[in-house]
Amino acid sequence: MVQSPAIEVVDLVKVYGGGVHPVPVLRGVSFALQPGERVALLGKSGSGKSTLLNLLGGLDRPTSGKISVAGQELSALDPHQQAAYRLSTVGMIFQSYNLIGSRTALENVELPMIFAGRPAGERRETARLALESVGLAHRIEHRPNQLSGGEHQRVAIARALVNRPTVLLADEPTGNLDSSTAQEILALLSVHLERHGTTLVMVTHDEDLATRAATRIVRMQDGLVVG
Amino acid sequence: MRFRDLAAFALSALRQQKVRTMLTVIGVMVGTFTLVMSLSIGRGVDHAILSLFRDADALRKIEVRTRFETREEDVPAAAKTPTGVMSDAKRKRLEAALSKRFKGASPTELAPLTPETLLKVQGLNHVQAVQPSVSFNGKAELLGADTPEESVEVVSATPGSPDYRDRLIAGGFGEANQYNSVIVHEYLLYRWGFEGDDVGAAIGRKIRIKSEFRRSAAPSLLAILKHSEAHLSDDDLESIRSFLTRLKGMVPFLPISVSERTAATKLFQNLRLSPPKDNFENFEDEFTISGVVRQFMDGDPNPPNPNAWRLHHAEVIMPPQAAASIYLRTTWARDHGFENAVVTVDDEAHVKSVAKELEKLGLYASSLAQIIDTVRMNLLLITIATTFVAVVALTVAALGITNTMIMSVLERTREIGIIKALGARNGQIQAIFLIEGVLIGLLGGLLGLALAYLASFPGDRIAKAIMEPQTHTPIPGSIFIFPAWLVLGAPLIACLITTLAAVYPARRASRVDPITSLRHE
Ligand SMILES: Nc1ncnc2c1ncn2[C@@H]1O[C@H](COP(=O)(O)OP(=O)(O)O)[C@@H](O)[C@H]1O
Ligand SMILES: [Mg+2]
């Protein structure tokens, strides 16, 4: 039985600005990823990696081309379905973590479950377990400003995975961390992804990390995939 | 997503900005307070006015008087036709001027308040009673005593009327023969030597009242023409005098030649039109004292009707039949009828229509109900004005909220981007901000309402301290009333306004672009 791809991108074009000074950022990107594949997206700064990731994450819409994730054609989704897609099909983590400063680690992890409409008690328990599984059982009630960079990213990982997404999108997740912490984070990520067969697309420019953490490397240059 | 969770988002945002939240809530509170106070006192004063007069039964009464007026159709054509050649427009203006001049020079009594007129009034729909009121000056003499005659003011009053009843200190009209009974003032008795507290001793004593009326000057050309000069009575002479007075005023308007007019003017210039010497009619009647009233004091019930006010000064109070029978003997009354009468209508609701009917009869009708209508209309306008100010205050508070919330959207752009990336829908983000608006409105509205309620207690005392010296009557209940529609409506209005204020910031929040807000800086 041939598995349908987890992610399929066909002829993806993204042009910013339109009008007088159009900026073509993606110029016809195509690739397909199988479920459970872990891909490192390599390329120079400005080559369009983040743009691609945002399109995959449903945060933006392409100028042309097709994206299907877990069998859903993204351009066919209405804003409601797009929000639902972000809520349950993909999880995202960022270089700058993007935790909400006024909320504790536990409350941050609870957020996606709030929008999924899950009851408060269940939310708290699930969030607590998620934080335990990333090694932060003792940091549950801490706010982001009381956490280190590595701890920030652990909370972000717990939050991204708590709704059990089929795809995890990571934009330079270790970009702000020292190399040993980066390795710890990547190891943690691998464990979690393998456990649930989650597909990973991770942007990085660290070749070393890429080869270690990924099952496949995709290189980008000037808005095109080059290998 | 559950509503509770959305509300929790809104609440936590408000909690994070305590000072800002407090200031916006205070703004809404002040606006709501003003709104509630203005509506509450408006309703309360209206209520007080109505209950004050309804108790006195004064709202069902109409006072009628004769109306002096010359109707347009009674102006002779000759008197209002200008001579000479002129444009139509000018002719019209001059006609108006001449007609006005004629009316001013010869006012006509449309319908004298004679017994016949009163019968017509009595026959109108919804009229319960018609009571002519009579007051005249006279001299009163205590019979069987050598005390001097006293000048007194005699006023008629319906037996048992609340207008004098509360001041009775002895007797009353009671079952006695009302035709011959009078109630007298304690001061009159004092002047006659009843100095002690036992004014009751005067009851049963007889007094003689001499009344004095000016003679009628009614025009009666027919009467003059029918009689030979030798048979002319005083009345006739008086009538002729009156007729000539009017004729003099009409000379410029009479359709006569220039020479005739000149001659007539000369004639009237030389004519003496002084009143005859014997211009008064006198009557004497005997009455039995059947009751005593005390002096009217500040703070006594003071029902707002002219007859009641007249009674404050009355030294002799007479039943209407007796007063009327004295009055109707005069030539003046024969021609002109009563000065005024009080019509009692079966229900407040019919006062206006009855007043209209009375005007149709050619009478001048004034009722408290109509005056109060005007007062209430003024009150309504004032209330609308203050309510408008309150709504402006609320709107200013709302603009403050809009401003504050736009700032908070800007500050929370990143947070909004994060929850969007995590799967929040635009509608949910809008809802969070709208709920913030609702919460501010609800909190400010309820606090404003509570504050207004607390302020109404000292407010009521102050308002009454100002009003009661003028009404002379204690005002029942509070000047501030809080009907259910106000208690429910005010916080609701506050909520509505603050929610509207949140609409724009909420839409702005929902339009936050997650990519821009999450971009790593
Ligand atoms: N909203 C935008 N409008 C115009 N240009 C943009 C916008 N977002 C990104 N770009 C441009 O697109 C290019 C690719 O950006 P990005 O995808 O962030 O690259 P990378 O993540 O590979 O460094 C850059 O040159 C950037 O300036
Ligand atoms: Mg990038």
Short mmCIF file of C-alpha atoms in Angstrom, two decimals, chain A residues 22 89 128 159:
data_model
loop_
_atom_site.label_atom_id
_atom_site.label_comp_id
_atom_site.label_asym_id
_atom_site.label_seq_id
_atom_site.Cartn_x
_atom_site.Cartn_y
_atom_site.Cartn_z
CA PRO A 22 6.73 42.77 -6.57
CA THR A 89 -3.01 19.62 12.07
CA ARG A 128 1.08 19.25 33.19
CA ARG A 159 2.69 23.65 23.50
#
